[in-house]
JSON list of C-alpha atoms in Angstrom, two decimals:
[
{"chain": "A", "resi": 1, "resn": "UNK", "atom": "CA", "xyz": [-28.29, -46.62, 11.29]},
{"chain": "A", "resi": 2, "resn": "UNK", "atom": "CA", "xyz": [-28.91, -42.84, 11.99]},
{"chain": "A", "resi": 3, "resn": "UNK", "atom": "CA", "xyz": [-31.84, -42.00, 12.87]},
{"chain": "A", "resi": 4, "resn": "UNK", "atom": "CA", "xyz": [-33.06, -38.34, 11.61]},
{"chain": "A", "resi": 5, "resn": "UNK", "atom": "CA", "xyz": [-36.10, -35.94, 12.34]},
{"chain": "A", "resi": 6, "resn": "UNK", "atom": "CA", "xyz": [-36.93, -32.83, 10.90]},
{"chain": "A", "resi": 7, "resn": "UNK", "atom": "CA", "xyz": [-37.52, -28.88, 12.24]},
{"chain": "A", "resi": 8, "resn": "UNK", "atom": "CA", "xyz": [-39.20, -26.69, 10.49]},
{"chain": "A", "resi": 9, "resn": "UNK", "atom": "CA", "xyz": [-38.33, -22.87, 11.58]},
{"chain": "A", "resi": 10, "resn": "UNK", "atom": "CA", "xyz": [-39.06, -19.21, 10.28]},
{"chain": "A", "resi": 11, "resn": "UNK", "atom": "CA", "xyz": [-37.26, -16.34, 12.02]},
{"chain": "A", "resi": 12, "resn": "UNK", "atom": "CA", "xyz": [-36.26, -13.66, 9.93]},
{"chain": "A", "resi": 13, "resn": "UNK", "atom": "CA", "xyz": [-33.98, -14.35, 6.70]},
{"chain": "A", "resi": 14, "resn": "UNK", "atom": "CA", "xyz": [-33.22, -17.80, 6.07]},
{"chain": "A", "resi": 15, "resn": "UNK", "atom": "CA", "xyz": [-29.42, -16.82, 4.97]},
{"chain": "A", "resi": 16, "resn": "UNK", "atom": "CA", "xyz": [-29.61, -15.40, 9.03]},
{"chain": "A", "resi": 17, "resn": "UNK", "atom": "CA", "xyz": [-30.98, -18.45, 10.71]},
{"chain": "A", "resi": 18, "resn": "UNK", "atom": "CA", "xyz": [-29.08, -21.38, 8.39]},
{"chain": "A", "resi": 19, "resn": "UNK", "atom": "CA", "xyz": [-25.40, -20.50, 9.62]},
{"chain": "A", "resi": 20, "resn": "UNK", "atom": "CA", "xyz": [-26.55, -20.85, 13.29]},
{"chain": "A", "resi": 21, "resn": "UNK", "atom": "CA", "xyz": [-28.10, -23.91, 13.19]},
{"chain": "A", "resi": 22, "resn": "UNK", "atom": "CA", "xyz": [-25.52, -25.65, 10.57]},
{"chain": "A", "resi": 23, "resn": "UNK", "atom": "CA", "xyz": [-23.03, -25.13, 13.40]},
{"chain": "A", "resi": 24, "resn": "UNK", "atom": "CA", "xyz": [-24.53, -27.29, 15.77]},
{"chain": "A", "resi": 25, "resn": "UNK", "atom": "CA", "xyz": [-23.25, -31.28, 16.17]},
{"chain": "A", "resi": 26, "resn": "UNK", "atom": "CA", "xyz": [-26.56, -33.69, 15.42]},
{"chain": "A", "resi": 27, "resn": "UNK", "atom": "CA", "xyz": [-27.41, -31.18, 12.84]},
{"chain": "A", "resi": 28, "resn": "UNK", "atom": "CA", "xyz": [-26.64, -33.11, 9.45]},
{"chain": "A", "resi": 29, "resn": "UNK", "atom": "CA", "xyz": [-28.17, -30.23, 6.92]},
{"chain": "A", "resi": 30, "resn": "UNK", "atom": "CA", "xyz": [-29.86, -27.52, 6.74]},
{"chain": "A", "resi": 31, "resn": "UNK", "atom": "CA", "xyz": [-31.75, -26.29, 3.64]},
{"chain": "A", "resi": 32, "resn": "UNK", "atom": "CA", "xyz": [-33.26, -22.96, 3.12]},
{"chain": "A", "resi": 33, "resn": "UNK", "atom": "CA", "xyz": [-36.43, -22.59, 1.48]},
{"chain": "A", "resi": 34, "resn": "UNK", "atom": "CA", "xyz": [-40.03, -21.18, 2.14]},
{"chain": "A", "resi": 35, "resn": "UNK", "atom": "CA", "xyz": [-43.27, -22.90, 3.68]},
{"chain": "A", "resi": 36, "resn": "UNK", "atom": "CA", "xyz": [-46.72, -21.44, 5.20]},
{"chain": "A", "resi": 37, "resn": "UNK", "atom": "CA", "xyz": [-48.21, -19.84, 1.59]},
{"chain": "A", "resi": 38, "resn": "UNK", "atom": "CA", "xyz": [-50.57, -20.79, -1.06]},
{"chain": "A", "resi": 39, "resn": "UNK", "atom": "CA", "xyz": [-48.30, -20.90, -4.19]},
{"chain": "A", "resi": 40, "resn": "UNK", "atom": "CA", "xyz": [-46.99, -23.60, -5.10]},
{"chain": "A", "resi": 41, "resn": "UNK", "atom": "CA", "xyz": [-43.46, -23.73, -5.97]},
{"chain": "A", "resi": 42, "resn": "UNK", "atom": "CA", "xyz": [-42.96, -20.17, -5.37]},
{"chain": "A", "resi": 43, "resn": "UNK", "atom": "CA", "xyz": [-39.69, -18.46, -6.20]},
{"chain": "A", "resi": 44, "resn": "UNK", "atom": "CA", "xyz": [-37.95, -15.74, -4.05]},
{"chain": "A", "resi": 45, "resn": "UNK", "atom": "CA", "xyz": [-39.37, -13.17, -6.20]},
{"chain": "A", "resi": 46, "resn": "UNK", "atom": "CA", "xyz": [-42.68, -13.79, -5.75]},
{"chain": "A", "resi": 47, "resn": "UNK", "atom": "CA", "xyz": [-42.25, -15.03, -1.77]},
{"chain": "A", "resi": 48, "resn": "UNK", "atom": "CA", "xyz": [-40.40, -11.11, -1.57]},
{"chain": "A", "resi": 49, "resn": "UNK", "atom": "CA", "xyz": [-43.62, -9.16, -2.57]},
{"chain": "A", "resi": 50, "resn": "UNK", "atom": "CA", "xyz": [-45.30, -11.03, 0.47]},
{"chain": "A", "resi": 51, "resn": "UNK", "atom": "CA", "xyz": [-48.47, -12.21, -1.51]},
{"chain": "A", "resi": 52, "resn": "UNK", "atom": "CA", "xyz": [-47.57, -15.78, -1.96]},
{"chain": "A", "resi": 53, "resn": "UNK", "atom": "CA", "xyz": [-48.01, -15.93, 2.22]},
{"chain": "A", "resi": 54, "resn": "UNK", "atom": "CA", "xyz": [-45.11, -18.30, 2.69]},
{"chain": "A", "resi": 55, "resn": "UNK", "atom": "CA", "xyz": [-42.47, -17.29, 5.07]},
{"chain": "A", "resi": 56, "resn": "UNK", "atom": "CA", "xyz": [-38.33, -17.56, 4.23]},
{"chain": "A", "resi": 57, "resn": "UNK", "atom": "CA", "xyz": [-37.40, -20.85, 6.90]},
{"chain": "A", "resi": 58, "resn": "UNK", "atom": "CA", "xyz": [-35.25, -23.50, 7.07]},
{"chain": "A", "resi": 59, "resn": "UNK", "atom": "CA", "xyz": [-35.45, -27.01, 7.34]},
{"chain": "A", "resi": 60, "resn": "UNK", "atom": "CA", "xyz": [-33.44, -28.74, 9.70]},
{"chain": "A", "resi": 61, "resn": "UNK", "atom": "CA", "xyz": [-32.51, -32.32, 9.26]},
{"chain": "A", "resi": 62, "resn": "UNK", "atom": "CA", "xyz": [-31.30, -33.45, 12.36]},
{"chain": "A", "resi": 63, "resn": "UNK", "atom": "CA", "xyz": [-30.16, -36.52, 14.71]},
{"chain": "A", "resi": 64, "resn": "UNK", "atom": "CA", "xyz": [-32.20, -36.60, 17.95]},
{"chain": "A", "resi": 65, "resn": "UNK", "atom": "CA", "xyz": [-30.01, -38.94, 19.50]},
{"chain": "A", "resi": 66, "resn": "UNK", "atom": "CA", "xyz": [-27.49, -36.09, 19.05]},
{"chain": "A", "resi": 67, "resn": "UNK", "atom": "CA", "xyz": [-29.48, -32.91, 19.48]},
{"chain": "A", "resi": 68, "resn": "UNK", "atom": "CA", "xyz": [-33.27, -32.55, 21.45]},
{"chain": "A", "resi": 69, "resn": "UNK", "atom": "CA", "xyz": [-35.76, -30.97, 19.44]},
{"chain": "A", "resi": 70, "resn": "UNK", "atom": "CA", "xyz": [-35.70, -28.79, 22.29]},
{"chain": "A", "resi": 71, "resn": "UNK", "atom": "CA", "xyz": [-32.58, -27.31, 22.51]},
{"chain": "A", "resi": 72, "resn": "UNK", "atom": "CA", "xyz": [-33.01, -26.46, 18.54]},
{"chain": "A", "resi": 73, "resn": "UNK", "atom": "CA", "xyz": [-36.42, -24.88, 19.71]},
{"chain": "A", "resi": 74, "resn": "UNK", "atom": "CA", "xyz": [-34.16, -22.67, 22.69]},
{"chain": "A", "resi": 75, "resn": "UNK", "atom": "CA", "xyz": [-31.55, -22.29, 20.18]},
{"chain": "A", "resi": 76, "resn": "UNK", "atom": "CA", "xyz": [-34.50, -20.74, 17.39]},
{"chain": "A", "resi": 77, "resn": "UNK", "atom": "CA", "xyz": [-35.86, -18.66, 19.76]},
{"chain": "A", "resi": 78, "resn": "UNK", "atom": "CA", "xyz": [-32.58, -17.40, 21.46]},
{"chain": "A", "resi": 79, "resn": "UNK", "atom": "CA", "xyz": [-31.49, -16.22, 17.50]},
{"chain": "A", "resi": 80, "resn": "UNK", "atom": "CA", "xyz": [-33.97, -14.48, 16.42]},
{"chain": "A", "resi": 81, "resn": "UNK", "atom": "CA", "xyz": [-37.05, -11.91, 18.16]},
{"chain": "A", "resi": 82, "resn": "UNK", "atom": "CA", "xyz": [-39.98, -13.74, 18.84]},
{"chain": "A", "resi": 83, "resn": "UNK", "atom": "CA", "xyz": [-41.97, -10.66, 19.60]},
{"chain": "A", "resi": 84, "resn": "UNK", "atom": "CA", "xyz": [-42.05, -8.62, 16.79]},
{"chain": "A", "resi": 85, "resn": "UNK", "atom": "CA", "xyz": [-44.76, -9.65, 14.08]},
{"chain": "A", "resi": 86, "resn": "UNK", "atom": "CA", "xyz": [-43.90, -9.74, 10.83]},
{"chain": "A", "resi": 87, "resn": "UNK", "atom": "CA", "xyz": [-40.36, -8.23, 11.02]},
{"chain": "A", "resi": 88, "resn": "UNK", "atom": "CA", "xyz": [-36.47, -8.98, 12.20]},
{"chain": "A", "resi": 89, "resn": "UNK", "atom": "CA", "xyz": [-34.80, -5.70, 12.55]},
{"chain": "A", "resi": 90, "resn": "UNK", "atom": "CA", "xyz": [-35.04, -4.22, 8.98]},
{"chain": "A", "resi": 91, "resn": "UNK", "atom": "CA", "xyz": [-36.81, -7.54, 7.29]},
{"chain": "A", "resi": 92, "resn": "UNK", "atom": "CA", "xyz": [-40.27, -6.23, 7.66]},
{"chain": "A", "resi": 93, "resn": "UNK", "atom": "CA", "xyz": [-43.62, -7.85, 6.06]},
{"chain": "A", "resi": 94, "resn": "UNK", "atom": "CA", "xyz": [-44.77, -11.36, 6.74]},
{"chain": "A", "resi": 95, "resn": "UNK", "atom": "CA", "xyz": [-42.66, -13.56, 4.63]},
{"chain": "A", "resi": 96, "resn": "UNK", "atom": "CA", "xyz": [-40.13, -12.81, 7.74]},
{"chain": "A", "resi": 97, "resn": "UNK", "atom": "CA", "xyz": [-42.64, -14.08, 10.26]},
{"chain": "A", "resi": 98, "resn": "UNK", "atom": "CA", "xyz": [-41.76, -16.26, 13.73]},
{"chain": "A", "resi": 99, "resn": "UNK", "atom": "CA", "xyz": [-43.02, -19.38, 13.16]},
{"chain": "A", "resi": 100, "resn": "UNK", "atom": "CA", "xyz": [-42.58, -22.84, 14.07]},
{"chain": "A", "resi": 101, "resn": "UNK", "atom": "CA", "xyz": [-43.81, -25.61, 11.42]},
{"chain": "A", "resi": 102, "resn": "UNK", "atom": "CA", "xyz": [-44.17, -28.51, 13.30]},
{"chain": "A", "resi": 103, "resn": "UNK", "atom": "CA", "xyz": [-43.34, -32.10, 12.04]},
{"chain": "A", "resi": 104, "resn": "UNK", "atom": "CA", "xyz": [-45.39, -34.35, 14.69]},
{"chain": "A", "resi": 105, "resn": "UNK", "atom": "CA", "xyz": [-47.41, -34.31, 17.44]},
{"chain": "A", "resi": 106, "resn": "UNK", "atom": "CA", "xyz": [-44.55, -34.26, 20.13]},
{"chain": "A", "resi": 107, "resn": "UNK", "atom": "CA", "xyz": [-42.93, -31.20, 18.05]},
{"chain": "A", "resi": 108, "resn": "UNK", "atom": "CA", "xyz": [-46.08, -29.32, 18.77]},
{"chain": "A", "resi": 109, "resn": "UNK", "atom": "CA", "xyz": [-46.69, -30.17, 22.09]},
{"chain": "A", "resi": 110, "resn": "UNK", "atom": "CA", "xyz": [-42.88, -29.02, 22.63]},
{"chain": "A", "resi": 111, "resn": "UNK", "atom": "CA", "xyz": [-43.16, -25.86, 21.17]},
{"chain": "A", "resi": 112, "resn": "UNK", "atom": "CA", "xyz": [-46.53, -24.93, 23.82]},
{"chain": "A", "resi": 113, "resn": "UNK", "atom": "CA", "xyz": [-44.65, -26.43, 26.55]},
{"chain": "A", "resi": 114, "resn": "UNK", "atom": "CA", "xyz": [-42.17, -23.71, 25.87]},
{"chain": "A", "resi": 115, "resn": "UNK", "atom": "CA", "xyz": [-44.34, -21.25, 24.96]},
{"chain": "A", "resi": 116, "resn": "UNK", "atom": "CA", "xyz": [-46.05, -21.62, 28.36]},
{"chain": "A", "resi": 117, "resn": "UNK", "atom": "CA", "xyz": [-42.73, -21.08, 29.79]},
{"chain": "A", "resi": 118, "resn": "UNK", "atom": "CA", "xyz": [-41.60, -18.02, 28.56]},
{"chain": "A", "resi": 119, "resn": "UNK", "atom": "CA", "xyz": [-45.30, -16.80, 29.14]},
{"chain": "A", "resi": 120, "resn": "UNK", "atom": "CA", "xyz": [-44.87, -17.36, 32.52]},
{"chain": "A", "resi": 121, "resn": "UNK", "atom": "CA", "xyz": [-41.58, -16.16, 33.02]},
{"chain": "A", "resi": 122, "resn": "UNK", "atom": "CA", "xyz": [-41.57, -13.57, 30.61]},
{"chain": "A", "resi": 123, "resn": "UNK", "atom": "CA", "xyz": [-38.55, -14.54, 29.40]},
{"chain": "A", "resi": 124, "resn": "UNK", "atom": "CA", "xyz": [-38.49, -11.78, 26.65]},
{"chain": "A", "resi": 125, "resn": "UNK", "atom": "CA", "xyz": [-40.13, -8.46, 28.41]},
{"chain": "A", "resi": 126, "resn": "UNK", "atom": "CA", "xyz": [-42.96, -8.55, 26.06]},
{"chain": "A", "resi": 127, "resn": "UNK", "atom": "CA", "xyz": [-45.86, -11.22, 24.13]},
{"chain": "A", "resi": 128, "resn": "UNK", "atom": "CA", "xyz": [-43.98, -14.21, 22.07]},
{"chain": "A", "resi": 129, "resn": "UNK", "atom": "CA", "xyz": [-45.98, -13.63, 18.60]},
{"chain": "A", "resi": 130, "resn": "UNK", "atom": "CA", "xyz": [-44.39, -16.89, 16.93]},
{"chain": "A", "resi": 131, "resn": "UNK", "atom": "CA", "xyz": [-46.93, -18.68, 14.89]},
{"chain": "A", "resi": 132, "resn": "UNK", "atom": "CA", "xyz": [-47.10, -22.36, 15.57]},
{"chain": "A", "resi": 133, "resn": "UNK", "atom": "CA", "xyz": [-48.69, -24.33, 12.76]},
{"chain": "A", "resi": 134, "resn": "UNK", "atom": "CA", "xyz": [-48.66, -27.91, 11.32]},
{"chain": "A", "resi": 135, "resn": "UNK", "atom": "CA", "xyz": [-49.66, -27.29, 8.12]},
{"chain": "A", "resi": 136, "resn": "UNK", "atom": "CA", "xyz": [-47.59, -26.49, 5.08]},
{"chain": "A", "resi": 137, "resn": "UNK", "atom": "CA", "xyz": [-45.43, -28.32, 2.15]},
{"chain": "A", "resi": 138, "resn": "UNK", "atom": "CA", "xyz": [-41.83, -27.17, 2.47]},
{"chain": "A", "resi": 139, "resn": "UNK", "atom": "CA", "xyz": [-40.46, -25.65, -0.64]},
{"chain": "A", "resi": 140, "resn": "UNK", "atom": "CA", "xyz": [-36.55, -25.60, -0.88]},
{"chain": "A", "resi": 141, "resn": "UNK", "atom": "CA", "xyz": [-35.06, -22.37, -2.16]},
{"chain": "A", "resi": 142, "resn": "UNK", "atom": "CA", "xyz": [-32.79, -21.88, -5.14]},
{"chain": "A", "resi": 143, "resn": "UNK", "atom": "CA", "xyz": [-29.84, -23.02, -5.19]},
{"chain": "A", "resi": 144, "resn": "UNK", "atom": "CA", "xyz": [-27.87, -19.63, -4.81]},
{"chain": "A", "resi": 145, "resn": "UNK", "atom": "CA", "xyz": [-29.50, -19.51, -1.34]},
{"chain": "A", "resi": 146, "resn": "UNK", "atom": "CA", "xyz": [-28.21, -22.64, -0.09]},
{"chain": "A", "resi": 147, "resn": "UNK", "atom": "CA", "xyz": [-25.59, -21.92, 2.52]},
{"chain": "A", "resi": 148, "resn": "UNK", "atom": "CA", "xyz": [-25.50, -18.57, 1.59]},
{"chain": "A", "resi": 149, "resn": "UNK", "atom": "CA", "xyz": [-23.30, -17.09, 4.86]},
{"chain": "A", "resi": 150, "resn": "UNK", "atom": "CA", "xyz": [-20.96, -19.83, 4.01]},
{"chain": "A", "resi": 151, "resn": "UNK", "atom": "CA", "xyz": [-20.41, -18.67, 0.70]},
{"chain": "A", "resi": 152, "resn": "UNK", "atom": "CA", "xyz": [-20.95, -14.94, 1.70]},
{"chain": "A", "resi": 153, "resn": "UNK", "atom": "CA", "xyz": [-19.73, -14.23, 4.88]},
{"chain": "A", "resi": 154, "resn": "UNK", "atom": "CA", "xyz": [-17.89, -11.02, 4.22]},
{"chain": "A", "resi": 155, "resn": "UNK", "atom": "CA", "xyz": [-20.92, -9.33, 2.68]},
{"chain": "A", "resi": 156, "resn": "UNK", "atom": "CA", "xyz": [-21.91, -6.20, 4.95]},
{"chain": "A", "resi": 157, "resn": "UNK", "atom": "CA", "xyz": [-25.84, -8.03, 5.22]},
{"chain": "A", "resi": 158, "resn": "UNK", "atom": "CA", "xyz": [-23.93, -11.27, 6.27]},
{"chain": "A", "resi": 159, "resn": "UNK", "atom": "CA", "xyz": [-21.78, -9.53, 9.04]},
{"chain": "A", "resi": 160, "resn": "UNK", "atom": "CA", "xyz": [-24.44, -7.19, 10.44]},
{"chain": "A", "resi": 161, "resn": "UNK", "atom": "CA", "xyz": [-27.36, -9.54, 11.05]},
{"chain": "A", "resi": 162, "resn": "UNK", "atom": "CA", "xyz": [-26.32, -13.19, 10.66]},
{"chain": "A", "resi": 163, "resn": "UNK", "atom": "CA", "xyz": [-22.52, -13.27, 12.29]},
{"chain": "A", "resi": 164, "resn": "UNK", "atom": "CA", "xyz": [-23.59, -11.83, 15.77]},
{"chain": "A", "resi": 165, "resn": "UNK", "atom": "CA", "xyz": [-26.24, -14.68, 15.93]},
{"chain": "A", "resi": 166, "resn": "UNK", "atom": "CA", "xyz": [-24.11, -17.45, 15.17]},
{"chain": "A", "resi": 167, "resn": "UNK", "atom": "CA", "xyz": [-21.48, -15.70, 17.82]},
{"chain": "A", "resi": 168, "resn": "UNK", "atom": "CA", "xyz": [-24.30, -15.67, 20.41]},
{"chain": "A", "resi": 169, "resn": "UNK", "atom": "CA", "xyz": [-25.23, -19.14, 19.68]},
{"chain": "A", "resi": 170, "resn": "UNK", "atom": "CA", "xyz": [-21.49, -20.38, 19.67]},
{"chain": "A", "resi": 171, "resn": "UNK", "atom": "CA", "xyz": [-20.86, -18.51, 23.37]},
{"chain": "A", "resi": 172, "resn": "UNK", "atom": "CA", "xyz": [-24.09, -19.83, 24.75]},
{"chain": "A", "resi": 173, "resn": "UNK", "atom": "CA", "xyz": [-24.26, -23.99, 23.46]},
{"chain": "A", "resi": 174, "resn": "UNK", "atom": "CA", "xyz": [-20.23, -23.73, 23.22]},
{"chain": "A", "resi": 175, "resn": "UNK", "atom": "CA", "xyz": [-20.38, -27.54, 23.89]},
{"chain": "A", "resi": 176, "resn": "UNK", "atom": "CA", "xyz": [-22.76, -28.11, 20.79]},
{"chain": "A", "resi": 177, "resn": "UNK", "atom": "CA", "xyz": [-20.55, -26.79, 18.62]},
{"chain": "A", "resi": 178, "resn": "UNK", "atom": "CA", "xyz": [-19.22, -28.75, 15.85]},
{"chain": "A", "resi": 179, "resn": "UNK", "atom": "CA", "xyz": [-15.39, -29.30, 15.67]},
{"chain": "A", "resi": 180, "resn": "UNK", "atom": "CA", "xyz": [-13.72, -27.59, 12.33]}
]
């Protein structure tokens, strides 16, 4: 039997962050949706004007036997900027927030360990604004959202933001890569 946890991550636009993480072996779906608002059942629509609160995230069903929660954590915070608030290049308002939703107690004390790290080491040249919560009902997005850059690669938003992430991802965990 499998055995299969869950990540919770916001970084940007979900059709950005889904390719790179769908890529990886251990990683047996990944579904794009919203989380972190006070609407329930929200749509795109209303999750675009930024009042529901909810950020655009994915859920990551995973096999930890395969993949550590904490190499998807590196990998999340490698593929997107963790210092800007509220914004990913030209996403900007805070249903494109950094945050990390976490699933369990060991999730969260992962994500501080971490946190503590790149504090220290200053791994990114300036303060890590990622929200780290463990509150908040996934929603899953509609289904013409699902695996967008799989269905969509060739469109100009798909090759300018989301293809150089999965190509940094794929140079840097080249041995975590699925085989086609």
């Amino acid at each position: 039997m499998v055995a299969e946890s869950v990540a919770i991550f916001a970084g940007g636009c979900f059709w950005c962050l889904e390719p790179v993480f769908s890529q990886l072996q251990g990683v047996r779906q990944v579904v794009s949706g919203y989380i972190g608002g006070n609407v329930v059942d929200p749509t795109y629509e209303e999750v675009c004007t930024g009042a529901t609160g909810h950020a655009e995230a994915i859920q990551i069903i995973f096999d930890p036997l395969e993949i550590d929660y904490e190499v998807l954590l590196e990998i999340f915070f490698l593929a997107h900027d963790p210092t800007t608030l509220n914004r990913q290049g030209h996403d900007v308002g805070t249903q494109y927030r950094s945050a990390v939703f976490c699933q369990s107690q060991d999730q969260l004390v992962a994500v501080h360990r971490l946190l503590e790290r790149f504090a220290r080491e200053n791994t990114f040249g300036a303060p890590v604004v990622t929200e780290v919560s463990t509150n908040g009902k996934f929603y899953a997005a509609e289904e013409y959202h699902q695996q967008y850059y799989a269905r969509n690669s060739s469109q100009p938003y798909c090759q300018a933001v989301a293809a150089p992430k999965i190509a940094k991802i794929r140079e840097k965990y080249a041995d975590r890569i699925k085989l086609p």
